[in-house]
Coordinates of C-alpha atoms in Angstrom, one line a residue:
M1 CA -13.9 -39.5 0.6
M2 CA -10.4 -39.6 -0.9
E3 CA -10.2 -43.2 0.1
I4 CA -13.2 -44.0 -2.1
F5 CA -11.3 -42.5 -5.1
F6 CA -8.0 -44.2 -4.2
E7 CA -9.5 -47.7 -3.5
T8 CA -11.8 -47.8 -6.6
K9 CA -9.6 -45.8 -9.0
D10 CA -12.8 -45.0 -10.9
V11 CA -14.6 -41.9 -12.2
F12 CA -17.8 -40.9 -10.5
Q13 CA -20.7 -38.5 -11.0
L14 CA -22.1 -36.5 -8.1
K15 CA -25.1 -38.8 -7.7
D16 CA -22.8 -41.8 -7.5
M17 CA -20.8 -40.2 -4.8
E18 CA -24.0 -39.3 -2.9
K19 CA -24.9 -43.0 -2.9
I20 CA -21.5 -44.5 -2.2
A21 CA -20.0 -42.1 0.4
P22 CA -22.7 -42.5 3.1
K23 CA -22.7 -46.3 2.8
S24 CA -19.0 -47.0 2.7
K25 CA -17.4 -44.1 4.7
G26 CA -20.3 -42.8 6.8
I27 CA -20.3 -39.3 5.3
T28 CA -23.6 -37.6 5.8
P29 CA -25.6 -37.4 2.5
M30 CA -26.2 -33.7 2.9
S31 CA -22.5 -32.8 3.0
V32 CA -21.2 -35.0 0.2
K33 CA -21.6 -32.2 -2.4
E34 CA -19.8 -29.6 -0.2
V35 CA -17.0 -32.0 0.7
L36 CA -16.5 -33.0 -2.9
Q37 CA -16.5 -29.3 -4.0
S38 CA -13.9 -28.4 -1.3
L39 CA -11.7 -31.3 -2.5
V40 CA -12.0 -30.0 -6.1
D41 CA -11.1 -26.4 -4.9
D42 CA -8.0 -27.8 -3.1
N43 CA -7.0 -29.6 -6.3
M44 CA -7.2 -33.0 -4.6
V45 CA -10.0 -34.2 -6.9
D46 CA -10.2 -33.5 -10.6
T47 CA -13.4 -32.7 -12.3
E48 CA -14.6 -32.3 -15.9
R49 CA -17.9 -31.5 -17.5
V50 CA -18.9 -33.8 -20.3
G51 CA -22.2 -32.8 -21.9
T52 CA -24.6 -32.2 -19.1
S53 CA -22.7 -34.3 -16.5
N54 CA -19.8 -33.6 -14.2
Y55 CA -17.3 -36.3 -13.6
F56 CA -15.0 -36.5 -10.6
W57 CA -11.8 -38.6 -10.2
A58 CA -8.6 -38.7 -8.1
F59 CA -5.8 -41.2 -8.5
P60 CA -3.2 -42.0 -5.8
S61 CA -0.3 -41.2 -8.2
K62 CA -1.6 -37.6 -8.5
A63 CA -1.6 -37.1 -4.8
L64 CA 1.9 -38.6 -4.6
H65 CA 3.1 -36.2 -7.3
A66 CA 1.5 -33.3 -5.6
R67 CA 3.2 -34.1 -2.3
K68 CA 6.5 -34.5 -4.0
R69 CA 6.1 -31.1 -5.8
R70 CA 5.2 -29.5 -2.5
L71 CA 8.2 -31.1 -0.8
E72 CA 10.5 -29.8 -3.5
E73 CA 9.0 -26.3 -3.2
L74 CA 9.5 -26.4 0.6
E75 CA 13.1 -27.7 0.2
T76 CA 13.8 -24.9 -2.3
Q77 CA 12.4 -22.3 0.1
L78 CA 14.5 -23.8 2.9
E79 CA 17.6 -23.6 0.7
D80 CA 16.8 -20.0 -0.2
G81 CA 16.2 -19.1 3.4
N82 CA 19.6 -20.7 4.4
Q83 CA 21.4 -18.7 1.7
R84 CA 19.7 -15.5 2.8
K85 CA 20.7 -16.3 6.4
K86 CA 24.3 -16.9 5.4
A87 CA 24.4 -13.7 3.4
L88 CA 23.0 -11.7 6.2
Q89 CA 25.5 -13.3 8.7
Q90 CA 28.3 -12.3 6.3
A91 CA 27.0 -8.7 6.2
V92 CA 26.8 -8.6 10.0
D93 CA 30.3 -9.9 10.3
K94 CA 31.5 -7.4 7.7
A95 CA 29.8 -4.6 9.5
K96 CA 31.4 -5.6 12.8
V97 CA 34.9 -5.1 11.2
G98 CA 36.3 -1.8 12.6
R99 CA 33.8 -1.7 15.4
E100 CA 35.8 -3.8 17.8
V101 CA 35.8 -2.5 21.4
N102 CA 39.0 -0.7 22.0
E103 CA 40.2 2.4 23.8
E104 CA 40.3 4.7 20.7
R105 CA 36.7 3.7 19.8
Q106 CA 35.5 4.4 23.3
D107 CA 37.2 7.8 23.3
L108 CA 35.6 8.7 20.0
L109 CA 32.1 7.6 21.2
K110 CA 32.5 9.7 24.3
E111 CA 33.5 12.7 22.2
L112 CA 30.6 12.1 19.8
S113 CA 28.1 12.0 22.6
A114 CA 29.6 15.1 24.1
L115 CA 29.3 17.0 20.8
K116 CA 25.7 16.0 20.0
P117 CA 24.1 18.5 22.5
Q118 CA 26.3 21.3 21.0
R119 CA 25.2 20.4 17.5
D120 CA 21.5 20.5 18.6
Q121 CA 22.1 23.9 20.2
L122 CA 23.7 25.2 17.0
K123 CA 20.8 23.9 14.9
A124 CA 18.3 25.7 17.2
E125 CA 20.2 28.9 16.9
L126 CA 20.4 28.5 13.1
E127 CA 16.7 28.0 13.0
K128 CA 16.2 31.4 14.8
Y129 CA 18.0 33.2 12.0
R130 CA 16.3 31.2 9.3
E131 CA 14.1 34.2 8.3
C132 CA 17.2 36.0 7.2
D133 CA 18.3 33.2 4.9
P134 CA 18.4 34.5 1.3
Q135 CA 16.5 31.5 0.0
V136 CA 13.7 32.0 2.5
V137 CA 13.5 35.7 1.7
E138 CA 13.3 34.9 -2.0
E139 CA 10.5 32.4 -1.3
I140 CA 8.6 35.0 0.7
R141 CA 9.0 37.5 -2.2
K142 CA 7.7 35.0 -4.7
A143 CA 4.7 34.2 -2.4
N144 CA 4.0 38.0 -2.1
I145 CA 4.0 38.4 -5.9
T146 CA 1.6 35.5 -6.2
A147 CA -0.7 36.9 -3.5
K148 CA -0.7 40.4 -5.1
E149 CA -1.7 38.8 -8.5
A150 CA -4.5 36.9 -6.7
V151 CA -5.7 40.2 -5.1
S152 CA -5.7 42.0 -8.4
R153 CA -7.6 39.1 -10.0
W154 CA -10.3 39.2 -7.3
T155 CA -10.5 43.0 -7.5
D156 CA -11.1 42.6 -11.3
N157 CA -13.8 40.1 -10.6
V158 CA -15.5 42.4 -8.1
F159 CA -15.5 45.3 -10.6
A160 CA -16.7 43.1 -13.4
I161 CA -19.7 41.9 -11.3
K162 CA -20.5 45.5 -10.2
S163 CA -20.4 46.5 -13.9
W164 CA -22.7 43.7 -14.9
A165 CA -25.1 44.3 -12.1
K166 CA -25.2 48.0 -12.9
K167 CA -26.0 47.3 -16.6
K168 CA -28.4 44.5 -15.9
F169 CA -30.4 46.0 -13.0
G170 CA -29.5 49.7 -13.2
F171 CA -28.2 50.0 -9.7
E172 CA -25.9 52.8 -8.5
N173 CA -22.4 52.0 -7.4
S174 CA -23.1 53.2 -3.9
N175 CA -26.2 51.0 -3.6
L176 CA -24.2 47.9 -4.8
D177 CA -21.3 48.7 -2.4
K178 CA -23.8 49.0 0.5
A179 CA -25.7 45.8 -0.5
F180 CA -22.6 43.7 -0.7
G181 CA -20.5 45.3 2.0
I182 CA -17.8 46.7 -0.3
P183 CA -15.9 49.6 1.3
E184 CA -16.0 53.0 -0.4
D185 CA -12.3 53.1 -0.8
F186 CA -12.1 49.7 -2.5
D187 CA -9.5 49.8 -5.3
Y188 CA -6.5 48.0 -6.7
M189 CA -3.4 47.5 -4.6
N190 CA -0.2 49.4 -5.4

């Protein structure tokens, strides 16, 4: 279908393309509209609505310019990739400085690997005594204060509901306690 546009260098309507494409290029008449729309979607064919008609066109120079632009984009990406590769290679080379294999480095690596289990053992022992850490103890105290405030708030709520039910329905405290499973010694925490 692009050959039709390039050979004629003309502007067509959809009905013109539906007549020309099957005869000259063997494109099935039922698929002309879909093929043309896909070319428009791919920016290979231009379209414009004038009044009630849609006009389609594509010139060889546009395709050439599009290919040149794409080639320039790809060349720019390639150059950027090469620069990134060069920068990464320099970073690798810089990181290798001081890591050459020598006797002193080998001794230090052996010492490091020998000290790692000891460090893990000390961390585990430190974790055992974590509950005696002043920060942890302070966090527990704060959590206890928050919990006590919450208990007091809920106790207030229970007493408020009991008072309301007593006034509204005239129930005795003992009947309310029994009905809702509230223990007889229910009171505020000290």
